[in-house]
Amino acid sequence: MKNSILKLVEEQNQITSGKLTKKQGELQKTGQNREVPKFEIGDTLDVHQWIETGEKGRLQVFTGVVISKRGEGSSEMFTVRRIVQGEGVERIFPIHSPKIAKIEVKRSGQVRRAKLYYLRDRVGKATRLKERKEKPTTTSKSAN
């Protein structure tokens, strides 16, 4: 009984997953061809976003700390927070957006939460995060 129900659910998921709109299909193809660096919650990023002003266009850099990630696949999003003139500014970016030129990881922060919404209540130096130290990888043991 349980297996037959699971099989029905899987078939239904396969049917609905194939029903993407034309625009969603195009975005999925164009956005996922680009290399996206691996980043985690608490990392400081530079997000280079393409801004169109009239007929001209330019790149604008938004630097801040990643406070959340959500979604998966072509609908994956991340939220970046920074302080501008004493006010907190948060922007939500789709990872596979064609308007994002590149994403640079500037610093890795050590955190113990999946969402850093508590940073909204903090001011000044209290918003700093510890640097995450990469574990050294040793492939062979030295014999003495």
PDB file of C-alpha atoms in Angstrom:
ATOM      1  CA  MET A   1       0.000   0.000   0.000  1.00  0.00           C
ATOM      2  CA  LYS A   2       2.719   2.415   1.032  1.00  0.00           C
ATOM      3  CA  ASN A   3       4.820   1.634  -2.060  1.00  0.00           C
ATOM      4  CA  SER A   4       1.882   2.161  -4.411  1.00  0.00           C
ATOM      5  CA  ILE A   5       1.132   5.558  -2.833  1.00  0.00           C
ATOM      6  CA  LEU A   6       4.799   6.589  -3.126  1.00  0.00           C
ATOM      7  CA  LYS A   7       4.812   5.495  -6.773  1.00  0.00           C
ATOM      8  CA  LEU A   8       1.708   7.612  -7.484  1.00  0.00           C
ATOM      9  CA  VAL A   9       3.259  10.638  -5.792  1.00  0.00           C
ATOM     10  CA  GLU A  10       6.500  10.242  -7.767  1.00  0.00           C
ATOM     11  CA  GLU A  11       4.574   9.981 -11.041  1.00  0.00           C
ATOM     12  CA  GLN A  12       2.588  13.113 -10.163  1.00  0.00           C
ATOM     13  CA  ASN A  13       5.815  14.988  -9.352  1.00  0.00           C
ATOM     14  CA  GLN A  14       7.328  13.970 -12.673  1.00  0.00           C
ATOM     15  CA  ILE A  15       4.232  15.198 -14.527  1.00  0.00           C
ATOM     16  CA  THR A  16       4.148  18.569 -12.733  1.00  0.00           C
ATOM     17  CA  SER A  17       7.915  19.084 -12.951  1.00  0.00           C
ATOM     18  CA  GLY A  18       7.730  18.859 -16.740  1.00  0.00           C
ATOM     19  CA  LYS A  19       5.235  21.732 -16.883  1.00  0.00           C
ATOM     20  CA  LEU A  20       7.559  24.730 -16.918  1.00  0.00           C
ATOM     21  CA  THR A  21       6.520  27.854 -18.709  1.00  0.00           C
ATOM     22  CA  LYS A  22       8.527  28.856 -21.755  1.00  0.00           C
ATOM     23  CA  LYS A  23      10.187  31.735 -19.880  1.00  0.00           C
ATOM     24  CA  GLN A  24      11.074  29.517 -16.902  1.00  0.00           C
ATOM     25  CA  GLY A  25      12.656  27.011 -19.272  1.00  0.00           C
ATOM     26  CA  GLU A  26      14.743  29.712 -20.948  1.00  0.00           C
ATOM     27  CA  LEU A  27      15.888  31.156 -17.622  1.00  0.00           C
ATOM     28  CA  GLN A  28      16.750  27.709 -16.381  1.00  0.00           C
ATOM     29  CA  LYS A  29      18.945  27.092 -19.436  1.00  0.00           C
ATOM     30  CA  THR A  30      20.699  30.486 -19.475  1.00  0.00           C
ATOM     31  CA  GLY A  31      21.183  30.934 -15.745  1.00  0.00           C
ATOM     32  CA  GLN A  32      22.474  27.505 -14.876  1.00  0.00           C
ATOM     33  CA  ASN A  33      25.204  27.506 -17.521  1.00  0.00           C
ATOM     34  CA  ARG A  34      27.112  30.126 -15.517  1.00  0.00           C
ATOM     35  CA  GLU A  35      29.517  29.001 -12.799  1.00  0.00           C
ATOM     36  CA  VAL A  36      28.286  30.018  -9.343  1.00  0.00           C
ATOM     37  CA  PRO A  37      30.881  29.933  -6.554  1.00  0.00           C
ATOM     38  CA  LYS A  38      30.073  27.887  -3.503  1.00  0.00           C
ATOM     39  CA  PHE A  39      29.153  30.108  -0.573  1.00  0.00           C
ATOM     40  CA  GLU A  40      27.496  29.548   2.778  1.00  0.00           C
ATOM     41  CA  ILE A  41      25.444  31.500   5.276  1.00  0.00           C
ATOM     42  CA  GLY A  42      27.643  34.114   7.000  1.00  0.00           C
ATOM     43  CA  ASP A  43      29.974  34.647   4.040  1.00  0.00           C
ATOM     44  CA  THR A  44      30.669  38.183   2.824  1.00  0.00           C
ATOM     45  CA  LEU A  45      29.949  38.497  -0.887  1.00  0.00           C
ATOM     46  CA  ASP A  46      30.362  40.971  -3.719  1.00  0.00           C
ATOM     47  CA  VAL A  47      27.359  40.590  -6.017  1.00  0.00           C
ATOM     48  CA  HIS A  48      27.970  42.262  -9.395  1.00  0.00           C
ATOM     49  CA  GLN A  49      24.536  43.086 -10.798  1.00  0.00           C
ATOM     50  CA  TRP A  50      23.783  44.478 -14.258  1.00  0.00           C
ATOM     51  CA  ILE A  51      21.747  47.718 -13.994  1.00  0.00           C
ATOM     52  CA  GLU A  52      20.118  49.169 -17.100  1.00  0.00           C
ATOM     53  CA  THR A  53      19.608  52.939 -17.079  1.00  0.00           C
ATOM     54  CA  GLY A  54      17.867  54.007 -20.247  1.00  0.00           C
ATOM     55  CA  GLU A  55      19.884  52.792 -23.202  1.00  0.00           C
ATOM     56  CA  LYS A  56      23.084  52.400 -21.186  1.00  0.00           C
ATOM     57  CA  GLY A  57      23.971  49.688 -18.732  1.00  0.00           C
ATOM     58  CA  ARG A  58      26.510  49.329 -15.952  1.00  0.00           C
ATOM     59  CA  LEU A  59      27.609  46.924 -13.256  1.00  0.00           C
ATOM     60  CA  GLN A  60      26.725  47.743  -9.669  1.00  0.00           C
ATOM     61  CA  VAL A  61      28.392  45.915  -6.799  1.00  0.00           C
ATOM     62  CA  PHE A  62      26.411  45.054  -3.673  1.00  0.00           C
ATOM     63  CA  THR A  63      28.663  43.922  -0.814  1.00  0.00           C
ATOM     64  CA  GLY A  64      27.231  42.314   2.302  1.00  0.00           C
ATOM     65  CA  VAL A  65      26.749  39.243   4.488  1.00  0.00           C
ATOM     66  CA  VAL A  66      24.581  36.330   3.371  1.00  0.00           C
ATOM     67  CA  ILE A  67      21.875  35.967   6.019  1.00  0.00           C
ATOM     68  CA  SER A  68      19.703  33.337   4.317  1.00  0.00           C
ATOM     69  CA  LYS A  69      19.397  30.947   1.394  1.00  0.00           C
ATOM     70  CA  ARG A  70      16.207  29.322   0.185  1.00  0.00           C
ATOM     71  CA  GLY A  71      14.797  27.331  -2.698  1.00  0.00           C
ATOM     72  CA  GLU A  72      16.520  24.951  -5.056  1.00  0.00           C
ATOM     73  CA  GLY A  73      17.351  24.646  -8.712  1.00  0.00           C
ATOM     74  CA  SER A  74      16.408  27.596 -10.879  1.00  0.00           C
ATOM     75  CA  SER A  75      14.381  29.211  -8.076  1.00  0.00           C
ATOM     76  CA  GLU A  76      17.220  29.317  -5.539  1.00  0.00           C
ATOM     77  CA  MET A  77      17.552  32.704  -3.802  1.00  0.00           C
ATOM     78  CA  PHE A  78      19.890  34.255  -1.258  1.00  0.00           C
ATOM     79  CA  THR A  79      19.562  37.354   0.933  1.00  0.00           C
ATOM     80  CA  VAL A  80      22.490  39.741   1.425  1.00  0.00           C
ATOM     81  CA  ARG A  81      22.521  42.368   4.201  1.00  0.00           C
ATOM     82  CA  ARG A  82      24.725  45.417   4.610  1.00  0.00           C
ATOM     83  CA  ILE A  83      24.714  48.684   6.545  1.00  0.00           C
ATOM     84  CA  VAL A  84      24.486  51.915   4.534  1.00  0.00           C
ATOM     85  CA  GLN A  85      24.680  55.222   6.439  1.00  0.00           C
ATOM     86  CA  GLY A  86      23.514  53.582   9.650  1.00  0.00           C
ATOM     87  CA  GLU A  87      20.525  51.832   8.042  1.00  0.00           C
ATOM     88  CA  GLY A  88      20.360  48.121   7.299  1.00  0.00           C
ATOM     89  CA  VAL A  89      19.713  47.256   3.656  1.00  0.00           C
ATOM     90  CA  GLU A  90      18.779  43.749   2.527  1.00  0.00           C
ATOM     91  CA  ARG A  91      18.496  42.534  -1.042  1.00  0.00           C
ATOM     92  CA  ILE A  92      17.230  39.192  -2.274  1.00  0.00           C
ATOM     93  CA  PHE A  93      18.985  37.823  -5.353  1.00  0.00           C
ATOM     94  CA  PRO A  94      18.100  34.797  -7.485  1.00  0.00           C
ATOM     95  CA  ILE A  95      21.308  32.780  -7.834  1.00  0.00           C
ATOM     96  CA  HIS A  96      20.748  31.951 -11.508  1.00  0.00           C
ATOM     97  CA  SER A  97      19.533  35.399 -12.576  1.00  0.00           C
ATOM     98  CA  PRO A  98      20.897  36.597 -15.925  1.00  0.00           C
ATOM     99  CA  LYS A  99      21.229  40.086 -14.383  1.00  0.00           C
ATOM    100  CA  ILE A 100      23.935  38.871 -11.987  1.00  0.00           C
ATOM    101  CA  ALA A 101      27.295  39.139 -13.747  1.00  0.00           C
ATOM    102  CA  LYS A 102      29.331  37.421 -11.051  1.00  0.00           C
ATOM    103  CA  ILE A 103      29.466  36.582  -7.371  1.00  0.00           C
ATOM    104  CA  GLU A 104      32.723  36.883  -5.423  1.00  0.00           C
ATOM    105  CA  VAL A 105      33.285  35.418  -1.964  1.00  0.00           C
ATOM    106  CA  LYS A 106      35.337  37.946   0.021  1.00  0.00           C
ATOM    107  CA  ARG A 107      35.300  36.371   3.468  1.00  0.00           C
ATOM    108  CA  SER A 108      33.930  33.224   5.112  1.00  0.00           C
ATOM    109  CA  GLY A 109      32.079  33.660   8.374  1.00  0.00           C
ATOM    110  CA  GLN A 110      31.696  31.010  11.061  1.00  0.00           C
ATOM    111  CA  VAL A 111      28.045  30.614  12.068  1.00  0.00           C
ATOM    112  CA  ARG A 112      25.885  28.059  13.848  1.00  0.00           C
ATOM    113  CA  ARG A 113      22.502  29.020  12.389  1.00  0.00           C
ATOM    114  CA  ALA A 114      20.773  28.487   9.051  1.00  0.00           C
ATOM    115  CA  LYS A 115      19.263  31.984   9.074  1.00  0.00           C
ATOM    116  CA  LEU A 116      21.040  35.019  10.518  1.00  0.00           C
ATOM    117  CA  TYR A 117      17.970  37.164  11.100  1.00  0.00           C
ATOM    118  CA  TYR A 118      19.294  38.064  14.572  1.00  0.00           C
ATOM    119  CA  LEU A 119      21.804  40.394  12.853  1.00  0.00           C
ATOM    120  CA  ARG A 120      18.893  42.754  12.116  1.00  0.00           C
ATOM    121  CA  ASP A 121      18.736  43.694  15.798  1.00  0.00           C
ATOM    122  CA  ARG A 122      22.478  44.262  16.175  1.00  0.00           C
ATOM    123  CA  VAL A 123      24.361  47.492  15.579  1.00  0.00           C
ATOM    124  CA  GLY A 124      28.014  48.310  14.922  1.00  0.00           C
ATOM    125  CA  LYS A 125      30.704  45.868  15.964  1.00  0.00           C
ATOM    126  CA  ALA A 126      28.118  43.421  17.280  1.00  0.00           C
ATOM    127  CA  THR A 127      27.299  42.455  13.688  1.00  0.00           C
ATOM    128  CA  ARG A 128      30.774  41.052  13.038  1.00  0.00           C
ATOM    129  CA  LEU A 129      31.174  37.307  12.534  1.00  0.00           C
ATOM    130  CA  LYS A 130      34.220  35.162  13.267  1.00  0.00           C
ATOM    131  CA  GLU A 131      36.305  34.068  10.313  1.00  0.00           C
ATOM    132  CA  ARG A 132      35.794  30.430   9.313  1.00  0.00           C
ATOM    133  CA  LYS A 133      39.070  28.554   9.222  1.00  0.00           C
ATOM    134  CA  GLU A 134      39.452  25.928   6.510  1.00  0.00           C
ATOM    135  CA  LYS A 135      40.474  22.530   7.786  1.00  0.00           C
ATOM    136  CA  PRO A 136      43.835  21.430   6.423  1.00  0.00           C
ATOM    137  CA  THR A 137      43.521  18.330   4.317  1.00  0.00           C
ATOM    138  CA  THR A 138      46.263  15.749   4.741  1.00  0.00           C
ATOM    139  CA  THR A 139      46.235  12.850   2.313  1.00  0.00           C
ATOM    140  CA  SER A 140      49.121  10.828   3.718  1.00  0.00           C
ATOM    141  CA  LYS A 141      50.563  10.410   7.174  1.00  0.00           C
ATOM    142  CA  SER A 142      54.229  11.156   7.669  1.00  0.00           C
ATOM    143  CA  ALA A 143      56.169   8.228   9.077  1.00  0.00           C
ATOM    144  CA  ASN A 144      58.749   9.061  11.775  1.00  0.00           C
TER     145      ASN A 144
END
